[in-house]
Amino acid sequence: MQLSASSRHRGALALLSMPAVLFTAMMVVFPILYTIWLSFRTAPLGHATQFVGLANYSQLAHAPQFWNSIKVSLTLYVISLALQLTGGTYLAVLLFQAKRMPAILRSVLISPFMVPPVVVGMMFLVILDPSLGAANWVLSLFGIGPSAWLASPEWVIPTVALIDTWQWMPFVALIVLGGLQSLPPSVYEAAKIDGAPSRLVFWRITLPLLLPTLATAAILRTVDLLRFFDIIYVTTQGGPLNASDTLNIYGFHIGFELFQFGYASALAMTLTAMVFGVVLALNRLRKAVDW
Amino acid sequence: MSDRTLSQPRREQLMRVLVIAQLVILAIGILFPIAWMVTSSFKSSADVTAYPPTLLFRPTLDNYTRLLQTTPFFSYARNSLIESGSSTLIGLLLGVPAAYAASITRASWPALVTLSARMAPGTLFLIPWYIVFRDLGMVGTYGALILTQAAITLPIVIWVLLPAFDAIPRSILEAAGVDGCGILRSLWRVALPLVSSGLVIATILAFVFSWNYFLFALVLSDENTKPLVVAAFNYIGEGSTDWGGLMAAATLIALPPLVLAIAVQRWLVAGLTLGAVKG
């Protein structure tokens, strides 16, 4: 690269990124280091912090509510991701077969994930109301009995997964559609000449070639799903009976309602490690299925 | 043989009708909750809680007039505008030069930092921010809210613009360098006009995500600096008896992101999925 040859240029380029570097150091790197430090201390309000070693982490390991949160977060994650990947792929294949994407259809598809999650929570509180909501009315049209939805400890997590799927399945579909459009057409032509039935073409050719795109979509959704907060905070606050108490809801409760910053920091570190772990694993998977 | 060739186009036509029918059903399903929110906001208090729901009703603006007259909706809206607008501006001022420099030097750290900032849960940042801002007496100030929201907008700007800058042929940038254009001038005069659509998308996405972001403002704002999404949460407590008002508030809060996104829909999808697709 000729541009970077001169050192004057290189200095100017470094200068260009300097403000962003400083900001990132101040607002992203420093807080992360501070949280790591805090996670080994107690930080009672109005008092100096004290080193407590791994006490926060061992408190975490012995807290039934923490394990409940792990279970809730992972259940929500698995159900949502499965729904969004299968639904998104199905929608993407339809869009691909339709060939054209009218502006009105694209507008419909991007609308859900542009709506603020808080507003999504508000609209579904009304739609899913156990006694007067539209959802139970629609079910009754098909002869299906009413559900308590968000008010039911058994159904709250599947319901939240459905809400999140409503919001993000179109996003996954658009990513998968991009993947479908980038597949080499020669593959289909060859299959067509061989007279392969379309079902077989999808399962044996299209889907394997789509795996890297699906892995990318999975990574993007993992990052949001494992730290699920907004919609649950707005609708159930982790209830009923802690049945929707995700790690982030639990962490918020410890940190900003009980103000146990040390303990909350240990939880935030654990959650971050989980997200990074899953993302790294998915990234390895993505590289393994790449072609 | 001739029978086969005749039925082939008809089969394709039937397939096409089936595809479009499924897409229409899905589109209705996707649109339903938003449509329900909007129609509910125009229902009278008797209609909005009617069961079974009334599909035909006399629309009323009562919910909107009541919302705007009895709550400081406009001052919350002004807070949202100030906070999202300023944090978007900061994101652009810091992110555009950084993405440009990273694209030229092929540095990988901005992409890495962007990704990490996206991966970490909000509480990870929020605890130290809260402690520091509290010690500085900045909790509840616009400053704290704008700075923390900029931590959302900066990664978005870099995420969208990095591939856009990467797509500019290197020879164009080199020519600008040979012509004696300084690095800032070549960014301003040569590179920026070439990524103008990326710039629009980065601006709109940064604004929308900042407008929509809830957690930081929930902790760091006070009554005078509260943005709409946090105020909306308070409406829920009051709204258990007033669904019409709640849906009117929800509709107004969702309107700016929806309008902005739909205005640039064609580019937006490309901007969001760029780099997510193999190619």
Coordinates of C-alpha atoms in Angstrom, one line a residue, chain A residues 1-4 8-10 12-14 16-17 19-21 23-24 26-32 34-36 38 43 45-46 90-91 93-95 97-119 121-127 129 131-138 140 166 168-171 174-176 178-179 182 192 198 209 212-213 216-217 220-221 223-224 227 229-230 233-235 237 248 251-252 255-256 259 261 264-265 268-269 271-272 275-276 279 290-291, chain B residues 12 15-16 18-20 22-23 26-34 36-37 40 48-53 55 90 93-95 97-98 100-102 104-106 109 113 115-135 144 146-148 150-151 154 158-159 170 173-174 177-178 181-184 186-187 205 208-209 211-215 218-219 228-230 232-233 235-236 243 246-247 249-251 253-254 257-258 261-262 264-266 268-269 272-273 275-279:
Chain A
M1 CA 0.0 0.0 0.0
Q2 CA 1.6 3.2 -1.3
L3 CA -0.4 5.5 0.9
S4 CA 1.1 4.3 4.2
R8 CA 3.9 11.7 7.7
H9 CA 0.9 9.9 6.3
R10 CA 1.1 7.3 8.9
A12 CA -1.8 11.7 10.2
L13 CA -3.7 8.4 10.0
A14 CA -2.9 7.6 13.7
L16 CA -7.4 10.5 12.7
S17 CA -8.2 7.5 14.9
P19 CA -10.3 10.5 19.3
A20 CA -12.1 7.2 18.8
V21 CA -9.2 5.4 20.6
F23 CA -13.1 7.5 23.7
T24 CA -13.0 3.7 23.6
M26 CA -12.4 5.8 28.5
M27 CA -15.9 4.4 27.9
V28 CA -15.2 0.8 27.1
V29 CA -11.8 -0.5 28.2
F30 CA -11.7 1.4 31.5
P31 CA -15.1 0.2 32.6
I32 CA -14.3 -3.4 31.8
Y34 CA -13.0 -1.5 36.6
T35 CA -15.6 -4.2 36.7
I36 CA -13.0 -7.0 36.8
L38 CA -14.8 -4.6 41.5
A43 CA -18.5 -2.0 47.4
L45 CA -22.7 2.3 49.3
G46 CA -20.9 5.2 50.9
Y90 CA -38.2 -20.5 5.6
L91 CA -39.0 -16.8 5.0
V93 CA -36.4 -19.1 0.8
L94 CA -39.9 -17.7 0.0
L95 CA -38.4 -14.3 -0.6
Q97 CA -38.3 -17.7 -4.8
A98 CA -40.5 -14.6 -5.2
K99 CA -37.4 -13.0 -6.9
R100 CA -38.6 -9.5 -6.5
M101 CA -38.9 -7.6 -3.3
P102 CA -41.4 -4.8 -3.5
A103 CA -40.7 -1.7 -1.3
I104 CA -43.8 -2.4 0.8
L105 CA -42.7 -5.9 1.6
R106 CA -39.2 -4.7 2.6
S107 CA -40.8 -2.0 4.8
V108 CA -42.9 -4.6 6.6
L109 CA -39.8 -6.8 7.1
I110 CA -37.6 -4.1 8.7
S111 CA -40.4 -2.6 10.8
P112 CA -40.3 -5.1 13.8
F113 CA -36.6 -4.6 14.5
M114 CA -36.8 -0.8 14.2
V115 CA -39.4 -0.6 16.9
P116 CA -37.9 0.2 20.3
P117 CA -37.9 -3.0 22.5
V118 CA -39.7 -1.0 25.2
V119 CA -42.6 -0.3 22.7
G121 CA -43.1 -4.8 25.4
M122 CA -45.9 -2.3 25.6
M123 CA -47.8 -3.5 22.6
F124 CA -47.5 -7.2 23.6
L125 CA -48.7 -6.4 27.2
V126 CA -51.9 -5.2 25.6
I127 CA -52.1 -7.9 22.9
D129 CA -53.5 -9.6 28.2
S131 CA -58.5 -11.6 29.8
L132 CA -59.0 -8.9 27.2
G133 CA -56.1 -9.4 24.8
A134 CA -56.3 -9.9 21.0
A135 CA -54.1 -13.0 21.1
N136 CA -56.6 -15.1 23.1
W137 CA -59.4 -13.8 20.9
V138 CA -57.5 -14.9 17.7
S140 CA -60.6 -18.6 20.2
W166 CA -41.6 -11.7 15.9
W168 CA -35.9 -10.5 14.8
M169 CA -37.0 -13.4 12.5
P170 CA -37.3 -10.9 9.6
F171 CA -33.7 -9.7 10.3
L174 CA -32.8 -10.8 5.3
I175 CA -29.3 -12.1 6.2
V176 CA -30.1 -15.6 4.9
G178 CA -28.3 -12.3 1.2
G179 CA -26.6 -15.6 1.6
S182 CA -24.6 -14.9 -3.1
K192 CA -31.5 -28.9 -12.6
S198 CA -36.2 -29.3 -5.5
L209 CA -23.8 -23.9 1.4
P212 CA -21.7 -20.1 7.2
T213 CA -24.4 -17.5 6.8
T216 CA -23.2 -15.6 11.3
A217 CA -26.9 -14.9 11.9
L220 CA -25.5 -11.8 15.9
R221 CA -28.6 -13.2 17.7
V223 CA -25.1 -11.6 21.5
D224 CA -28.5 -10.1 22.0
R227 CA -28.1 -10.6 27.6
F229 CA -33.2 -7.4 29.2
D230 CA -35.6 -4.7 27.8
Y233 CA -38.0 -5.6 32.3
V234 CA -40.9 -3.8 30.7
T235 CA -43.4 -6.7 30.8
Q237 CA -39.7 -7.7 35.6
N248 CA -29.2 -9.5 33.0
G251 CA -27.8 -8.6 37.5
F252 CA -29.7 -5.3 37.2
G255 CA -26.6 -3.8 40.9
F256 CA -29.2 -1.1 40.7
F259 CA -26.6 -1.7 44.9
F261 CA -21.8 -3.5 43.0
A264 CA -23.2 -7.6 40.4
S265 CA -19.7 -7.1 38.8
A268 CA -21.6 -9.3 34.8
M269 CA -18.1 -10.9 34.3
L271 CA -22.3 -13.3 31.8
T272 CA -19.7 -11.7 29.6
V275 CA -21.4 -14.6 25.7
F276 CA -17.8 -14.7 24.5
V279 CA -19.7 -16.6 20.3
D290 CA -17.0 -22.4 5.4
W291 CA -16.4 -23.3 1.8
Chain B
E12 CA -44.5 -22.9 -12.2
M15 CA -45.8 -22.6 -7.4
R16 CA -45.6 -18.8 -7.7
L18 CA -48.3 -20.5 -3.4
V19 CA -45.1 -18.6 -2.7
I20 CA -46.8 -15.2 -2.8
Q22 CA -47.4 -17.7 2.0
L23 CA -45.5 -14.3 1.9
L26 CA -46.4 -14.0 6.9
A27 CA -46.4 -10.2 6.2
I28 CA -49.9 -9.9 7.8
G29 CA -48.6 -11.8 10.8
I30 CA -45.5 -9.5 11.1
L31 CA -47.6 -6.4 10.6
F32 CA -50.4 -7.4 13.0
P33 CA -48.9 -6.3 16.4
I34 CA -47.9 -2.9 15.0
W36 CA -53.0 -3.4 16.6
M37 CA -51.0 -0.8 18.5
S40 CA -55.8 0.8 19.6
V48 CA -60.1 -0.5 23.5
T49 CA -61.0 -2.9 26.3
A50 CA -64.0 -4.4 24.5
Y51 CA -63.9 -8.2 24.3
P52 CA -64.2 -9.6 21.7
P53 CA -62.2 -6.7 20.2
L55 CA -62.7 -4.2 14.6
I90 CA -20.2 12.2 18.4
L93 CA -17.2 12.7 14.4
L94 CA -15.1 9.9 16.1
G95 CA -16.1 7.0 14.0
P97 CA -12.1 9.3 10.7
A98 CA -11.3 6.1 12.6
Y100 CA -11.2 5.6 7.3
A101 CA -7.8 5.3 8.9
A102 CA -8.5 1.7 9.7
I104 CA -6.4 2.4 4.8
T105 CA -4.0 0.9 7.2
R106 CA -6.0 -2.4 7.3
W109 CA -8.6 -3.2 16.2
V113 CA -13.4 -3.3 19.6
L115 CA -17.4 -6.5 18.1
S116 CA -16.5 -6.6 21.8
A117 CA -18.6 -3.5 22.6
R118 CA -21.5 -5.3 20.9
M119 CA -20.9 -8.5 22.8
A120 CA -20.6 -7.3 26.3
P121 CA -23.8 -6.9 28.3
G122 CA -24.8 -3.4 29.2
T123 CA -24.5 -4.0 33.0
L124 CA -20.7 -4.6 32.5
F125 CA -20.3 -0.9 31.5
L126 CA -23.1 0.5 33.6
I127 CA -21.7 -0.3 37.0
P128 CA -18.5 1.6 36.6
W129 CA -20.2 4.4 34.6
Y130 CA -22.7 4.8 37.4
I131 CA -20.0 4.9 40.1
V132 CA -17.9 7.4 38.2
F133 CA -20.8 9.6 37.1
R134 CA -22.1 9.6 40.7
D135 CA -18.7 10.6 42.1
A144 CA -23.7 11.4 31.1
I146 CA -24.9 11.5 25.6
L147 CA -21.5 10.0 26.4
T148 CA -22.9 6.6 27.3
A150 CA -22.1 7.4 22.1
A151 CA -20.7 4.0 23.2
L154 CA -19.6 4.7 17.7
I158 CA -17.6 1.9 12.4
W159 CA -19.5 -1.3 11.6
R170 CA -7.3 1.9 -3.6
L173 CA -7.3 7.1 -2.8
E174 CA -3.7 6.8 -4.0
G177 CA -2.5 11.2 -2.2
V178 CA -0.3 11.8 -5.2
C181 CA -4.3 16.1 -1.0
G182 CA -3.7 16.0 2.7
I183 CA -5.2 13.0 4.5
L184 CA -8.1 15.0 5.9
S186 CA -8.8 13.3 0.7
L187 CA -11.2 11.9 3.3
L205 CA -28.9 3.4 12.3
V208 CA -32.4 4.8 15.8
F209 CA -30.4 2.5 18.1
W211 CA -33.3 6.4 20.4
N212 CA -34.4 2.8 21.2
Y213 CA -31.7 2.1 23.8
F214 CA -33.2 1.7 27.2
L215 CA -30.8 0.3 29.9
L218 CA -33.0 3.9 32.8
V219 CA -30.2 4.2 35.4
L228 CA -39.1 8.8 25.8
V229 CA -38.3 5.0 26.2
V230 CA -37.8 5.5 29.9
A232 CA -42.8 5.0 28.4
F233 CA -41.9 2.6 31.1
Y235 CA -46.7 5.1 31.4
I236 CA -47.0 1.3 31.7
W243 CA -54.7 1.1 27.2
L246 CA -50.5 3.6 26.5
M247 CA -50.8 2.7 22.8
A249 CA -47.5 6.8 23.6
A250 CA -46.1 3.6 22.1
T251 CA -47.1 4.7 18.6
I253 CA -42.3 6.7 20.3
A254 CA -42.0 4.1 17.5
P257 CA -37.4 5.1 14.0
L258 CA -40.0 3.6 11.7
A261 CA -35.9 3.3 8.5
I262 CA -38.6 3.0 5.9
V264 CA -33.9 4.4 3.5
Q265 CA -35.1 0.8 3.5
R266 CA -33.3 -0.3 0.4
L268 CA -30.6 -0.1 5.3
V269 CA -30.9 -3.8 4.6
L272 CA -27.2 -4.0 8.3
T273 CA -26.2 -7.2 6.6
G275 CA -20.1 -8.1 6.2
A276 CA -22.6 -10.6 7.6
V277 CA -22.7 -12.4 4.3
K278 CA -20.0 -14.4 2.7
G279 CA -18.6 -12.7 -0.3

